[in-house]
Tab-separated table of C-alpha atoms in Angstrom:
chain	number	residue	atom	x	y	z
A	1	UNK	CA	52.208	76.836	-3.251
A	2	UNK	CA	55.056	76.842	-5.598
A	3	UNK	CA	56.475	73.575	-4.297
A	4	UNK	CA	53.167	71.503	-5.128
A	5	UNK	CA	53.296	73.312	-8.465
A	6	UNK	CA	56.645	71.821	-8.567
A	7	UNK	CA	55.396	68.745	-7.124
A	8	UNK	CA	52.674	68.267	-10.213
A	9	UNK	CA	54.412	69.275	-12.816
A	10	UNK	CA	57.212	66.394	-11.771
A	11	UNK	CA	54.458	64.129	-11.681
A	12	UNK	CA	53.189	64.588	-14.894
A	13	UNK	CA	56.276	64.637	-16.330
A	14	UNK	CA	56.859	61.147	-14.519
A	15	UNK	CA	53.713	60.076	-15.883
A	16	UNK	CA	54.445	61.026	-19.601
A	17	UNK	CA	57.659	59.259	-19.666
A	18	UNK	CA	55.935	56.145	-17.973
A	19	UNK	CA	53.559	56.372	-20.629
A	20	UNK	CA	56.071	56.981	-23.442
A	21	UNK	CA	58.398	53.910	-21.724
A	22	UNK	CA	55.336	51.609	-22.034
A	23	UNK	CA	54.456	52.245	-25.659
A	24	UNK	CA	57.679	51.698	-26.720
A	25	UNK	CA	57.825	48.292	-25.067
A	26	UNK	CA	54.264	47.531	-26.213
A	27	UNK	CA	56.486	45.439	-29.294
A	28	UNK	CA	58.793	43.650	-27.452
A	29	UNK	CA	55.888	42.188	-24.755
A	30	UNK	CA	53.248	41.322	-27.223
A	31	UNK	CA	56.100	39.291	-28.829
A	32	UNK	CA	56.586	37.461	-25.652
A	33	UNK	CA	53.147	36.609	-25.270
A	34	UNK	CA	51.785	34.345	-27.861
A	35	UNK	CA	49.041	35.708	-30.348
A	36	UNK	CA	45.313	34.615	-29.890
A	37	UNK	CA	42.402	34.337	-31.858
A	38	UNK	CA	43.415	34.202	-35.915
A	39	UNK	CA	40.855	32.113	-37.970
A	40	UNK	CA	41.543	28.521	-38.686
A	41	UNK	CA	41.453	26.720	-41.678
A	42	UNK	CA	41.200	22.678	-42.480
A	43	UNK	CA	44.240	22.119	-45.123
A	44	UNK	CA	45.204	18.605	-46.852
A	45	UNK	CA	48.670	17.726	-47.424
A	46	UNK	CA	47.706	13.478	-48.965
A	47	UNK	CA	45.798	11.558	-46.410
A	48	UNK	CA	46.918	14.220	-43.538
A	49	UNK	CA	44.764	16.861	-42.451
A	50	UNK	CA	46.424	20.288	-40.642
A	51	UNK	CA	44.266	23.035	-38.806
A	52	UNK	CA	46.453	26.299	-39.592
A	53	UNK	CA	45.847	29.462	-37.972
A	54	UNK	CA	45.709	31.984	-40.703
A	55	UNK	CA	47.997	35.117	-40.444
A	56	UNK	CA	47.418	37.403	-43.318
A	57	UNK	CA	47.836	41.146	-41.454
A	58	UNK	CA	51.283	42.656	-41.226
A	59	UNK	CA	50.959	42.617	-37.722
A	60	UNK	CA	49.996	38.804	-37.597
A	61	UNK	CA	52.746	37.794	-40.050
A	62	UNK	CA	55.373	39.808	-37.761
A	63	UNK	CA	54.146	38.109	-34.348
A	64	UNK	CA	53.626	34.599	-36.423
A	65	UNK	CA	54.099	31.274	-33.853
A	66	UNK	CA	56.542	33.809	-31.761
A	67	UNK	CA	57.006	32.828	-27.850
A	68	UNK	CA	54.534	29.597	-28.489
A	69	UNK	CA	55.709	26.525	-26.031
A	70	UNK	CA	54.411	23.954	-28.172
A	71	UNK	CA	51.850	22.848	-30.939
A	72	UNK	CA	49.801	20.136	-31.490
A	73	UNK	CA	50.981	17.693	-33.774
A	74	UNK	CA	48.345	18.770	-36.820
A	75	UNK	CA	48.157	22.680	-36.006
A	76	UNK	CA	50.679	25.042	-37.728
A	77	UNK	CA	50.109	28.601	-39.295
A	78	UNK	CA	49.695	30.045	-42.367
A	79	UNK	CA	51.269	32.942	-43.767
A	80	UNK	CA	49.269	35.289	-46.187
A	81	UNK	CA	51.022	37.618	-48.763
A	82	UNK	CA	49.120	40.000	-50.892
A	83	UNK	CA	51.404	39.348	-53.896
A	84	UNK	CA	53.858	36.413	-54.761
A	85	UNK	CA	58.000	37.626	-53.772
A	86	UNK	CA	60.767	35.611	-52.056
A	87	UNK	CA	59.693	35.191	-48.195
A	88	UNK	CA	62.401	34.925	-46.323
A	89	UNK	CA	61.455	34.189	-42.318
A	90	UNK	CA	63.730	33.958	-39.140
A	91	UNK	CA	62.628	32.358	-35.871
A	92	UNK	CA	63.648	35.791	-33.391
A	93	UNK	CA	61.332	34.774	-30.390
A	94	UNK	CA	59.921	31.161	-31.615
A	95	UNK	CA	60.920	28.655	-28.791
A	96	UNK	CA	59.668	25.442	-30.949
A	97	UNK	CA	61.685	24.001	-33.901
A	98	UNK	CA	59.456	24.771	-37.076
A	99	UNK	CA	59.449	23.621	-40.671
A	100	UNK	CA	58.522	26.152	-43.226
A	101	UNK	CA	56.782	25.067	-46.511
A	102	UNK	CA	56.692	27.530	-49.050
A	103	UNK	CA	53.729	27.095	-51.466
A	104	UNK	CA	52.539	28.333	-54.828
A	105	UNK	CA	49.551	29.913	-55.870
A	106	UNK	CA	48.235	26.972	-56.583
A	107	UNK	CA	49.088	24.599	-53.557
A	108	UNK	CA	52.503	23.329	-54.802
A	109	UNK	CA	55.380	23.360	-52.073
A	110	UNK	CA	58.069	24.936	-53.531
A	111	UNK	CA	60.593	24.197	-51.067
A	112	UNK	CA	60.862	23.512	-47.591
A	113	UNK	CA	63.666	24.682	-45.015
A	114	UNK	CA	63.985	23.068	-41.125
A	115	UNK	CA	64.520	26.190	-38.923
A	116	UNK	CA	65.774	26.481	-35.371
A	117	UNK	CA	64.311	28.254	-32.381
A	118	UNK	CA	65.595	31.762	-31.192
A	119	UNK	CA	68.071	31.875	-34.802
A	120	UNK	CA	68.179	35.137	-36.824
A	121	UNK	CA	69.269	33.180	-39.717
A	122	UNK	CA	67.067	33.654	-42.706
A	123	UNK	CA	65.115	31.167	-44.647
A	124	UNK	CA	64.189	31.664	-48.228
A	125	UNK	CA	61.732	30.530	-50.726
A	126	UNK	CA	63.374	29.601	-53.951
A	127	UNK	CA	60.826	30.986	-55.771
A	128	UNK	CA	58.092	34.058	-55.565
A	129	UNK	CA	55.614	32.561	-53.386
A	130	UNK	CA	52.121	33.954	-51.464
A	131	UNK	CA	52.107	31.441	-48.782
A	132	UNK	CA	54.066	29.808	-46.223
A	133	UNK	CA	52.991	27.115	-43.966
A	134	UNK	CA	55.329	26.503	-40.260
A	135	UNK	CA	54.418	23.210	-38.959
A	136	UNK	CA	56.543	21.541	-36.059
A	137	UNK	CA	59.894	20.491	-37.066
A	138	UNK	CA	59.751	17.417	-39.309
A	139	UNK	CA	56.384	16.812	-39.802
A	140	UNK	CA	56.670	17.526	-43.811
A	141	UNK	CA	59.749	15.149	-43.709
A	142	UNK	CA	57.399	12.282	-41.159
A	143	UNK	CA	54.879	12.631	-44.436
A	144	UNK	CA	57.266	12.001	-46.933
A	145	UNK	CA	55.735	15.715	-48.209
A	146	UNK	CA	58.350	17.242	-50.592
A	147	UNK	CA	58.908	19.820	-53.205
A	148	UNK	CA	56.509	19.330	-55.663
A	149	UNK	CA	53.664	17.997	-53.177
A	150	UNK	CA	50.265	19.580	-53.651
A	151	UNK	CA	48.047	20.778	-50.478
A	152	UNK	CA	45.093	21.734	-50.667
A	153	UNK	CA	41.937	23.066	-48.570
A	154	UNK	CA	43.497	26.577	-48.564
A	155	UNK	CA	43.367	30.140	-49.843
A	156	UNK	CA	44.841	28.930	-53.454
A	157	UNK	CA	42.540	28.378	-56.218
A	158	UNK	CA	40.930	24.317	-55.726
């Protein structure tokens, strides 16, 4: 009797760990499965039209375009802060070469920065922003969308 006491306390003991192992690696596999599901919205950057996927949670922001294979030439994602601050974004876990756009409350690109996949460096905005739009690498450049270029369709005031 004492041995399958032994036995089931082992086992549960086994099982807590395995339960406590898992949790703790919940993180690192959702970030090597790509995220699902965030709303879409049209945006319009001149004649050019983007479908963004809309990332606005913590959560969502932290994930972003992370373990992604590839993206269609007009899709990207949009990044959601509550209030205006440098953003500053690495590409830890992105596999595709992005370009971030960093826009003002009112649709303005502040800057943009060409980033690298699977690169801890950081990319800044040069100025507080709310918003930051990845597309695939180059396709602000392939516009001739700068600084200073206005988009519109999106959260920001029309």
């Amino acid at each position: 009797m004492l041995n399958i006491k032994r036995a089931a306390s082992s086992v549960a003991l086994s099982t807590a760990l395995l339960i406590s192992a898992l949790s703790a690696a919940t993180p690192a596999v959702a970030q090597q499965i790509p995220q699902t599901g965030l709303p879409v919205v049209e945006l319009g950057a001149g004649m050019h039209l983007i479908h963004a996927e809309v990332a606005r949670t913590d959560e969502q922001r932290a994930i972003g375009l992370m373990a992604r294979k590839e993206m269609a030439p007009n899709a990207g994602m949009i990044f959601v802060f509550e209030q205006p601050a440098q953003q500053c974004f690495w590409m830890r876990n992105t596999l595709i070469p992005l370009s971030a756009a960093f826009v003002a409350d009112d649709g303005t690109i502040v800057n943009i920065v060409e980033m690298q996949p699977l690169s801890d460096a950081s990319h800044c905005s040069t100025k507080p922003v709310r918003y930051v739009l990845e597309m695939n690498k180059g396709w602000f450049d392939k516009r001739g969308l700068k600084a200073g270029s206005k988009l519109r369709g999106g959260p920001w005031p029309k």
